[in-house]
Amino acid sequence: SERVGGMGPVGRWGAAGKLYASHVPLSAFQKAALAVGSAVGALASPERADLVAALGETTGESALEKTRQRMLSTREGRAVINHRPRIKESTLLQLESLPENTFGGMYWKFMNRRGFSPDERPPVRFVDDEELAYVATRYREVHDFWHVIFDCPTTILGELALKTLEYQQTGLPMCALSVLGGQMKLSGTNRRILFR
C-alpha cells in the first residue's frame, strides 16, 4: 500500500491506516453510509449516544477543524491541544471534596446525582486525524460542564437547548440535526420554549 499525506498506509477502500487506538478507518462511501444510518438511528433513538457520536464524527470534520484553529489561536487553547487533558472518573473523584459553590463542586454534584461517569462516553472512532479526534473527545468530555454552566437539565428539552448552544459554538452539523429531529419528541409548549 502507498502513503498519502503522511497519514500512513492507504487501505483497500482508500481510507488511511489506523491513526490512534480507537480509530476505525473508513472509505468515503463507508463514512457516508454510516452518517446516514446513524442519523436515522439517532432520530429514532436519541438516547443512543453511540449513534449520536457516530453522526458527529462522520459529519463534523470541517467544524472540528475550525474548532481546532480557534483553539490554536489562543494561549489557553494551544495549552489544551498540547497537553491534552482528559476528564475521566479519576478527575471526578478529585472534585468530591470541593465546596458546592465552586464549579468543580457543582460538576461533581451534577454527575453524582445522575449516576453519570465521564468514562461512559463512547471513544472517538471515525475521525481521520489524530489531533481532531482529541478535539472531538474534548467536545464530548466538556458537554456536562455546559449542563452545569447553563443549568440545563438532562431532559429532552434541556439536551436540545444545549445542542442549540453547542451548534452555535462549534458548528457541528450533528448538533443542528439533533435539534431538528429531537424537537419532534417535544410537546408543543416545550417546542415553543426551545425556539423562542
Short mmCIF file of N, CA and C in Angstrom, two decimals, residues 2-162:
data_model
loop_
_atom_site.label_atom_id
_atom_site.label_comp_id
_atom_site.label_asym_id
_atom_site.label_seq_id
_atom_site.Cartn_x
_atom_site.Cartn_y
_atom_site.Cartn_z
N GLU A 2 0.31 2.37 -0.44
CA GLU A 2 1.04 3.62 -0.55
C GLU A 2 0.72 4.54 0.62
N ARG A 3 1.55 5.59 0.78
CA ARG A 3 1.31 6.58 1.82
C ARG A 3 0.64 7.80 1.20
N VAL A 4 -0.27 8.39 1.95
CA VAL A 4 -0.96 9.59 1.49
C VAL A 4 -0.81 10.67 2.53
N GLY A 5 -0.21 11.79 2.16
CA GLY A 5 -0.12 12.95 3.04
C GLY A 5 0.46 12.66 4.41
N GLY A 6 1.35 11.70 4.54
CA GLY A 6 1.94 11.39 5.82
C GLY A 6 0.99 10.70 6.79
N MET A 7 -0.18 10.29 6.31
CA MET A 7 -1.18 9.72 7.20
C MET A 7 -1.05 8.21 7.36
N GLY A 8 -0.09 7.62 6.75
CA GLY A 8 0.04 6.18 6.89
C GLY A 8 -0.45 5.45 5.66
N PRO A 9 -0.40 4.13 5.71
CA PRO A 9 -0.79 3.35 4.54
C PRO A 9 -2.27 3.50 4.20
N VAL A 10 -2.53 3.50 2.92
CA VAL A 10 -3.91 3.57 2.45
C VAL A 10 -4.42 2.14 2.31
N GLY A 11 -5.58 1.89 2.91
CA GLY A 11 -6.15 0.55 2.88
C GLY A 11 -6.88 0.26 1.59
N ARG A 12 -7.47 -0.91 1.53
CA ARG A 12 -8.17 -1.39 0.35
C ARG A 12 -9.26 -0.42 -0.10
N TRP A 13 -9.94 0.24 0.83
CA TRP A 13 -11.04 1.13 0.50
C TRP A 13 -10.60 2.57 0.35
N GLY A 14 -9.32 2.85 0.43
CA GLY A 14 -8.83 4.22 0.28
C GLY A 14 -8.76 4.98 1.58
N ALA A 15 -9.15 4.39 2.70
CA ALA A 15 -9.09 5.07 3.99
C ALA A 15 -7.68 4.97 4.55
N ALA A 16 -7.31 5.98 5.32
CA ALA A 16 -5.99 5.98 5.95
C ALA A 16 -5.91 4.83 6.94
N GLY A 17 -4.68 4.37 7.22
CA GLY A 17 -4.48 3.33 8.22
C GLY A 17 -4.87 3.84 9.60
N LYS A 18 -4.89 2.95 10.58
CA LYS A 18 -5.30 3.29 11.93
C LYS A 18 -4.39 4.37 12.51
N LEU A 19 -4.98 5.48 12.99
CA LEU A 19 -4.21 6.64 13.43
C LEU A 19 -4.12 6.78 14.94
N TYR A 20 -5.00 6.13 15.69
CA TYR A 20 -4.99 6.17 17.15
C TYR A 20 -5.72 4.91 17.63
N ALA A 21 -5.65 4.62 18.91
CA ALA A 21 -6.09 3.32 19.43
C ALA A 21 -7.51 2.94 19.02
N SER A 22 -8.46 3.87 19.10
CA SER A 22 -9.85 3.52 18.80
C SER A 22 -10.26 3.80 17.36
N HIS A 23 -9.34 4.26 16.52
CA HIS A 23 -9.64 4.67 15.15
C HIS A 23 -10.13 3.49 14.30
N VAL A 24 -11.19 3.75 13.55
CA VAL A 24 -11.71 2.79 12.57
C VAL A 24 -11.67 3.49 11.22
N PRO A 25 -10.66 3.19 10.40
CA PRO A 25 -10.58 3.84 9.09
C PRO A 25 -11.72 3.41 8.18
N LEU A 26 -12.33 4.38 7.51
CA LEU A 26 -13.43 4.10 6.59
C LEU A 26 -13.18 4.82 5.26
N SER A 27 -13.69 4.25 4.20
CA SER A 27 -13.67 4.93 2.91
C SER A 27 -14.72 6.04 2.95
N ALA A 28 -14.72 6.91 1.97
CA ALA A 28 -15.71 7.98 1.90
C ALA A 28 -17.12 7.39 1.80
N PHE A 29 -17.28 6.33 1.02
CA PHE A 29 -18.59 5.68 0.89
C PHE A 29 -19.05 5.10 2.22
N GLN A 30 -18.15 4.40 2.91
CA GLN A 30 -18.50 3.81 4.20
C GLN A 30 -18.87 4.90 5.21
N LYS A 31 -18.13 5.98 5.19
CA LYS A 31 -18.40 7.08 6.12
C LYS A 31 -19.76 7.70 5.82
N ALA A 32 -20.09 7.88 4.55
CA ALA A 32 -21.39 8.44 4.18
C ALA A 32 -22.53 7.50 4.59
N ALA A 33 -22.33 6.22 4.37
CA ALA A 33 -23.36 5.25 4.77
C ALA A 33 -23.54 5.24 6.28
N LEU A 34 -22.44 5.33 7.01
CA LEU A 34 -22.52 5.38 8.47
C LEU A 34 -23.22 6.66 8.93
N ALA A 35 -22.94 7.78 8.26
CA ALA A 35 -23.59 9.04 8.61
C ALA A 35 -25.10 8.94 8.44
N VAL A 36 -25.54 8.39 7.31
CA VAL A 36 -26.98 8.26 7.05
C VAL A 36 -27.60 7.29 8.05
N GLY A 37 -26.98 6.15 8.23
CA GLY A 37 -27.53 5.15 9.16
C GLY A 37 -27.58 5.65 10.59
N SER A 38 -26.53 6.33 11.03
CA SER A 38 -26.54 6.83 12.41
C SER A 38 -27.52 7.98 12.57
N ALA A 39 -27.73 8.79 11.52
CA ALA A 39 -28.72 9.87 11.59
C ALA A 39 -30.12 9.29 11.76
N VAL A 40 -30.45 8.28 10.96
CA VAL A 40 -31.77 7.65 11.05
C VAL A 40 -31.93 6.99 12.43
N GLY A 41 -30.91 6.29 12.86
CA GLY A 41 -30.97 5.62 14.16
C GLY A 41 -31.06 6.60 15.31
N ALA A 42 -30.31 7.70 15.24
CA ALA A 42 -30.34 8.70 16.31
C ALA A 42 -31.69 9.41 16.37
N LEU A 43 -32.31 9.62 15.22
CA LEU A 43 -33.65 10.22 15.22
C LEU A 43 -34.67 9.30 15.90
N ALA A 44 -34.54 8.01 15.64
CA ALA A 44 -35.46 7.04 16.24
C ALA A 44 -35.17 6.83 17.72
N SER A 45 -33.89 6.88 18.09
CA SER A 45 -33.47 6.62 19.48
C SER A 45 -32.42 7.64 19.90
N PRO A 46 -32.83 8.88 20.23
CA PRO A 46 -31.85 9.92 20.56
C PRO A 46 -31.02 9.62 21.80
N GLU A 47 -31.46 8.66 22.62
CA GLU A 47 -30.69 8.29 23.81
C GLU A 47 -29.48 7.42 23.47
N ARG A 48 -29.38 6.96 22.22
CA ARG A 48 -28.25 6.13 21.78
C ARG A 48 -27.03 7.00 21.53
N ALA A 49 -26.21 7.16 22.57
CA ALA A 49 -25.02 8.01 22.48
C ALA A 49 -24.07 7.53 21.39
N ASP A 50 -24.01 6.24 21.14
CA ASP A 50 -23.11 5.73 20.11
C ASP A 50 -23.51 6.21 18.72
N LEU A 51 -24.83 6.28 18.46
CA LEU A 51 -25.29 6.74 17.15
C LEU A 51 -25.09 8.25 17.00
N VAL A 52 -25.38 9.00 18.07
CA VAL A 52 -25.16 10.45 18.04
C VAL A 52 -23.67 10.73 17.84
N ALA A 53 -22.81 9.96 18.51
CA ALA A 53 -21.36 10.14 18.38
C ALA A 53 -20.91 9.83 16.95
N ALA A 54 -21.39 8.74 16.38
CA ALA A 54 -21.00 8.38 15.01
C ALA A 54 -21.46 9.45 14.03
N LEU A 55 -22.65 9.99 14.23
CA LEU A 55 -23.14 11.06 13.36
C LEU A 55 -22.23 12.28 13.47
N GLY A 56 -21.86 12.64 14.68
CA GLY A 56 -20.97 13.79 14.87
C GLY A 56 -19.62 13.60 14.20
N GLU A 57 -19.08 12.41 14.31
CA GLU A 57 -17.76 12.13 13.74
C GLU A 57 -17.78 12.07 12.22
N THR A 58 -18.85 11.56 11.65
CA THR A 58 -18.89 11.37 10.20
C THR A 58 -19.35 12.62 9.46
N THR A 59 -19.90 13.59 10.17
CA THR A 59 -20.36 14.82 9.51
C THR A 59 -19.63 16.07 9.98
N GLY A 60 -18.73 15.93 10.97
CA GLY A 60 -18.20 17.12 11.62
C GLY A 60 -16.76 17.51 11.37
N GLU A 61 -16.09 16.92 10.38
CA GLU A 61 -14.66 17.19 10.21
C GLU A 61 -14.36 18.67 10.00
N SER A 62 -15.14 19.34 9.17
CA SER A 62 -14.90 20.77 8.91
C SER A 62 -15.10 21.60 10.18
N ALA A 63 -16.15 21.30 10.92
CA ALA A 63 -16.40 22.04 12.17
C ALA A 63 -15.32 21.75 13.21
N LEU A 64 -14.86 20.50 13.28
CA LEU A 64 -13.78 20.17 14.21
C LEU A 64 -12.50 20.91 13.82
N GLU A 65 -12.23 21.02 12.52
CA GLU A 65 -11.05 21.75 12.06
C GLU A 65 -11.15 23.22 12.45
N LYS A 66 -12.32 23.83 12.30
CA LYS A 66 -12.49 25.23 12.70
C LYS A 66 -12.31 25.40 14.20
N THR A 67 -12.81 24.43 14.96
CA THR A 67 -12.63 24.47 16.42
C THR A 67 -11.16 24.36 16.77
N ARG A 68 -10.45 23.45 16.09
CA ARG A 68 -9.01 23.32 16.36
C ARG A 68 -8.30 24.64 16.04
N GLN A 69 -8.63 25.27 14.94
CA GLN A 69 -7.98 26.53 14.58
C GLN A 69 -8.27 27.61 15.61
N ARG A 70 -9.51 27.66 16.12
CA ARG A 70 -9.83 28.63 17.18
C ARG A 70 -9.02 28.32 18.43
N MET A 71 -8.90 27.05 18.76
CA MET A 71 -8.12 26.66 19.94
C MET A 71 -6.66 27.06 19.77
N LEU A 72 -6.11 26.81 18.61
CA LEU A 72 -4.70 27.13 18.36
C LEU A 72 -4.43 28.63 18.31
N SER A 73 -5.48 29.43 18.19
CA SER A 73 -5.29 30.89 18.10
C SER A 73 -5.18 31.56 19.47
N THR A 74 -5.37 30.79 20.55
CA THR A 74 -5.24 31.36 21.89
C THR A 74 -4.22 30.57 22.71
N ARG A 75 -3.64 31.23 23.68
CA ARG A 75 -2.65 30.58 24.54
C ARG A 75 -3.29 29.39 25.28
N GLU A 76 -4.49 29.61 25.82
CA GLU A 76 -5.17 28.56 26.56
C GLU A 76 -5.53 27.37 25.67
N GLY A 77 -6.03 27.69 24.48
CA GLY A 77 -6.40 26.63 23.54
C GLY A 77 -5.19 25.82 23.11
N ARG A 78 -4.07 26.52 22.84
CA ARG A 78 -2.84 25.79 22.47
C ARG A 78 -2.40 24.88 23.62
N ALA A 79 -2.52 25.35 24.87
CA ALA A 79 -2.13 24.53 26.01
C ALA A 79 -3.00 23.27 26.09
N VAL A 80 -4.30 23.40 25.83
CA VAL A 80 -5.18 22.23 25.86
C VAL A 80 -4.78 21.25 24.76
N ILE A 81 -4.55 21.76 23.56
CA ILE A 81 -4.14 20.88 22.44
C ILE A 81 -2.80 20.21 22.76
N ASN A 82 -1.86 20.97 23.29
CA ASN A 82 -0.52 20.42 23.56
C ASN A 82 -0.50 19.43 24.71
N HIS A 83 -1.23 19.72 25.79
CA HIS A 83 -1.18 18.86 26.98
C HIS A 83 -2.27 17.80 26.99
N ARG A 84 -3.33 18.02 26.23
CA ARG A 84 -4.42 17.06 26.07
C ARG A 84 -4.98 16.53 27.39
N PRO A 85 -5.41 17.42 28.26
CA PRO A 85 -6.03 16.93 29.50
C PRO A 85 -7.32 16.19 29.19
N ARG A 86 -7.62 15.23 30.03
CA ARG A 86 -8.82 14.42 29.87
C ARG A 86 -9.70 14.56 31.11
N ILE A 87 -11.00 14.46 30.92
CA ILE A 87 -11.95 14.44 32.01
C ILE A 87 -12.35 12.98 32.19
N LYS A 88 -11.90 12.38 33.26
CA LYS A 88 -12.12 10.96 33.50
C LYS A 88 -12.78 10.77 34.87
N GLU A 89 -13.13 9.56 35.19
CA GLU A 89 -13.70 9.25 36.51
C GLU A 89 -12.73 9.68 37.61
N SER A 90 -11.44 9.47 37.39
CA SER A 90 -10.44 9.88 38.39
C SER A 90 -10.47 11.39 38.62
N THR A 91 -10.76 12.16 37.58
CA THR A 91 -10.89 13.61 37.72
C THR A 91 -12.09 13.92 38.60
N LEU A 92 -13.19 13.25 38.33
CA LEU A 92 -14.43 13.48 39.07
C LEU A 92 -14.23 13.19 40.56
N LEU A 93 -13.55 12.11 40.87
CA LEU A 93 -13.33 11.74 42.27
C LEU A 93 -12.54 12.80 43.03
N GLN A 94 -11.66 13.51 42.34
CA GLN A 94 -10.88 14.57 42.99
C GLN A 94 -11.73 15.79 43.34
N LEU A 95 -12.92 15.89 42.75
CA LEU A 95 -13.77 17.06 42.95
C LEU A 95 -14.76 16.90 44.10
N GLU A 96 -14.91 15.68 44.60
CA GLU A 96 -15.94 15.39 45.59
C GLU A 96 -15.85 16.28 46.83
N SER A 97 -14.65 16.61 47.25
CA SER A 97 -14.48 17.38 48.49
C SER A 97 -14.56 18.89 48.28
N LEU A 98 -14.73 19.34 47.04
CA LEU A 98 -14.80 20.78 46.79
C LEU A 98 -16.13 21.36 47.26
N PRO A 99 -16.13 22.62 47.69
CA PRO A 99 -17.38 23.26 48.11
C PRO A 99 -18.39 23.29 46.94
N GLU A 100 -19.69 23.21 47.29
CA GLU A 100 -20.74 23.21 46.28
C GLU A 100 -20.82 24.51 45.49
N ASN A 101 -20.26 25.59 46.03
CA ASN A 101 -20.34 26.87 45.31
C ASN A 101 -19.17 27.06 44.35
N THR A 102 -18.37 26.02 44.12
CA THR A 102 -17.31 26.07 43.12
C THR A 102 -17.77 25.31 41.88
N PHE A 103 -17.16 25.60 40.75
CA PHE A 103 -17.54 24.88 39.54
C PHE A 103 -17.28 23.38 39.70
N GLY A 104 -16.11 23.03 40.23
CA GLY A 104 -15.79 21.61 40.43
C GLY A 104 -16.77 20.91 41.33
N GLY A 105 -17.18 21.59 42.42
CA GLY A 105 -18.15 21.01 43.34
C GLY A 105 -19.51 20.84 42.68
N MET A 106 -19.93 21.83 41.88
CA MET A 106 -21.22 21.74 41.18
C MET A 106 -21.18 20.64 40.12
N TYR A 107 -20.04 20.51 39.43
CA TYR A 107 -19.91 19.46 38.41
C TYR A 107 -19.98 18.09 39.07
N TRP A 108 -19.26 17.91 40.18
CA TRP A 108 -19.30 16.62 40.88
C TRP A 108 -20.73 16.30 41.30
N LYS A 109 -21.43 17.27 41.87
CA LYS A 109 -22.81 17.07 42.33
C LYS A 109 -23.72 16.70 41.16
N PHE A 110 -23.58 17.41 40.04
CA PHE A 110 -24.37 17.12 38.84
C PHE A 110 -24.16 15.67 38.40
N MET A 111 -22.91 15.26 38.28
CA MET A 111 -22.61 13.92 37.80
C MET A 111 -23.05 12.86 38.81
N ASN A 112 -22.77 13.09 40.09
CA ASN A 112 -23.09 12.12 41.14
C ASN A 112 -24.60 11.91 41.27
N ARG A 113 -25.37 13.00 41.25
CA ARG A 113 -26.83 12.87 41.39
C ARG A 113 -27.45 12.08 40.25
N ARG A 114 -26.86 12.13 39.09
CA ARG A 114 -27.41 11.44 37.93
C ARG A 114 -26.77 10.07 37.70
N GLY A 115 -25.76 9.76 38.49
CA GLY A 115 -25.07 8.49 38.31
C GLY A 115 -24.27 8.44 37.02
N PHE A 116 -23.83 9.62 36.54
CA PHE A 116 -23.05 9.71 35.31
C PHE A 116 -21.56 9.52 35.61
N SER A 117 -20.85 8.98 34.66
CA SER A 117 -19.39 8.88 34.73
C SER A 117 -18.80 9.44 33.44
N PRO A 118 -17.76 10.26 33.54
CA PRO A 118 -17.13 10.75 32.32
C PRO A 118 -16.59 9.62 31.44
N ASP A 119 -16.31 8.47 32.07
CA ASP A 119 -15.76 7.34 31.32
C ASP A 119 -16.79 6.63 30.46
N GLU A 120 -18.08 6.98 30.60
CA GLU A 120 -19.14 6.32 29.83
C GLU A 120 -19.25 6.83 28.40
N ARG A 121 -18.62 7.93 28.07
CA ARG A 121 -18.73 8.48 26.73
C ARG A 121 -18.04 7.55 25.74
N PRO A 122 -18.66 7.32 24.57
CA PRO A 122 -18.00 6.45 23.58
C PRO A 122 -16.73 7.10 23.05
N PRO A 123 -15.70 6.29 22.79
CA PRO A 123 -14.47 6.86 22.24
C PRO A 123 -14.68 7.33 20.80
N VAL A 124 -13.91 8.31 20.41
CA VAL A 124 -13.93 8.77 19.02
C VAL A 124 -13.33 7.66 18.17
N ARG A 125 -13.99 7.34 17.04
CA ARG A 125 -13.52 6.24 16.20
C ARG A 125 -13.37 6.59 14.73
N PHE A 126 -14.18 7.53 14.23
CA PHE A 126 -14.27 7.70 12.79
C PHE A 126 -13.67 9.02 12.28
N VAL A 127 -12.91 9.72 13.10
CA VAL A 127 -12.26 10.97 12.69
C VAL A 127 -10.87 10.60 12.17
N ASP A 128 -10.56 11.02 10.96
CA ASP A 128 -9.32 10.60 10.29
C ASP A 128 -8.16 11.56 10.50
N ASP A 129 -8.06 12.11 11.68
CA ASP A 129 -6.94 12.98 12.06
C ASP A 129 -6.82 12.86 13.58
N GLU A 130 -5.66 12.45 14.05
CA GLU A 130 -5.48 12.15 15.47
C GLU A 130 -5.73 13.38 16.34
N GLU A 131 -5.27 14.55 15.92
CA GLU A 131 -5.48 15.76 16.71
C GLU A 131 -6.96 16.18 16.70
N LEU A 132 -7.62 16.05 15.56
CA LEU A 132 -9.05 16.34 15.50
C LEU A 132 -9.85 15.34 16.35
N ALA A 133 -9.36 14.11 16.44
CA ALA A 133 -10.01 13.13 17.30
C ALA A 133 -9.95 13.61 18.75
N TYR A 134 -8.83 14.21 19.15
CA TYR A 134 -8.76 14.77 20.51
C TYR A 134 -9.74 15.93 20.67
N VAL A 135 -9.85 16.78 19.67
CA VAL A 135 -10.79 17.91 19.74
C VAL A 135 -12.22 17.36 19.92
N ALA A 136 -12.57 16.31 19.19
CA ALA A 136 -13.89 15.70 19.32
C ALA A 136 -14.07 15.09 20.72
N THR A 137 -13.02 14.45 21.22
CA THR A 137 -13.06 13.88 22.56
C THR A 137 -13.29 14.98 23.59
N ARG A 138 -12.56 16.06 23.45
CA ARG A 138 -12.69 17.19 24.39
C ARG A 138 -14.10 17.76 24.34
N TYR A 139 -14.65 17.90 23.15
CA TYR A 139 -16.03 18.37 22.99
C TYR A 139 -16.98 17.48 23.80
N ARG A 140 -16.83 16.17 23.68
CA ARG A 140 -17.70 15.25 24.40
C ARG A 140 -17.51 15.37 25.91
N GLU A 141 -16.26 15.46 26.31
CA GLU A 141 -15.97 15.47 27.74
C GLU A 141 -16.47 16.74 28.43
N VAL A 142 -16.53 17.86 27.73
CA VAL A 142 -17.00 19.10 28.37
C VAL A 142 -18.50 19.30 28.24
N HIS A 143 -19.19 18.39 27.57
CA HIS A 143 -20.64 18.52 27.39
C HIS A 143 -21.34 18.70 28.74
N ASP A 144 -20.97 17.90 29.72
CA ASP A 144 -21.63 18.01 31.02
C ASP A 144 -21.19 19.26 31.78
N PHE A 145 -20.01 19.81 31.47
CA PHE A 145 -19.65 21.13 32.01
C PHE A 145 -20.71 22.14 31.61
N TRP A 146 -21.13 22.08 30.34
CA TRP A 146 -22.09 23.04 29.81
C TRP A 146 -23.44 22.90 30.52
N HIS A 147 -23.80 21.65 30.85
CA HIS A 147 -25.04 21.45 31.62
C HIS A 147 -24.96 22.25 32.93
N VAL A 148 -23.81 22.17 33.60
CA VAL A 148 -23.63 22.87 34.88
C VAL A 148 -23.60 24.38 34.67
N ILE A 149 -22.81 24.83 33.72
CA ILE A 149 -22.65 26.27 33.49
C ILE A 149 -23.98 26.93 33.13
N PHE A 150 -24.76 26.29 32.28
CA PHE A 150 -26.01 26.88 31.80
C PHE A 150 -27.24 26.36 32.53
N ASP A 151 -27.02 25.52 33.56
CA ASP A 151 -28.10 24.98 34.37
C ASP A 151 -29.16 24.31 33.49
N CYS A 152 -28.71 23.53 32.52
CA CYS A 152 -29.61 22.80 31.62
C CYS A 152 -29.89 21.42 32.20
N PRO A 153 -31.15 21.08 32.39
CA PRO A 153 -31.46 19.73 32.89
C PRO A 153 -31.16 18.68 31.81
N THR A 154 -31.17 17.44 32.23
CA THR A 154 -30.88 16.35 31.30
C THR A 154 -32.18 15.77 30.74
N THR A 155 -33.16 16.63 30.53
CA THR A 155 -34.41 16.27 29.87
C THR A 155 -34.22 16.43 28.36
N ILE A 156 -35.19 16.00 27.59
CA ILE A 156 -35.09 16.19 26.13
C ILE A 156 -34.98 17.68 25.82
N LEU A 157 -35.81 18.50 26.47
CA LEU A 157 -35.74 19.94 26.23
C LEU A 157 -34.38 20.50 26.63
N GLY A 158 -33.85 20.09 27.78
CA GLY A 158 -32.54 20.57 28.22
C GLY A 158 -31.43 20.16 27.27
N GLU A 159 -31.47 18.91 26.80
CA GLU A 159 -30.44 18.43 25.87
C GLU A 159 -30.51 19.18 24.54
N LEU A 160 -31.72 19.42 24.06
CA LEU A 160 -31.86 20.13 22.79
C LEU A 160 -31.44 21.59 22.92
N ALA A 161 -31.75 22.20 24.06
CA ALA A 161 -31.30 23.57 24.29
C ALA A 161 -29.78 23.62 24.29
N LEU A 162 -29.16 22.63 24.92
CA LEU A 162 -27.69 22.57 24.96
C LEU A 162 -27.12 22.30 23.57
#
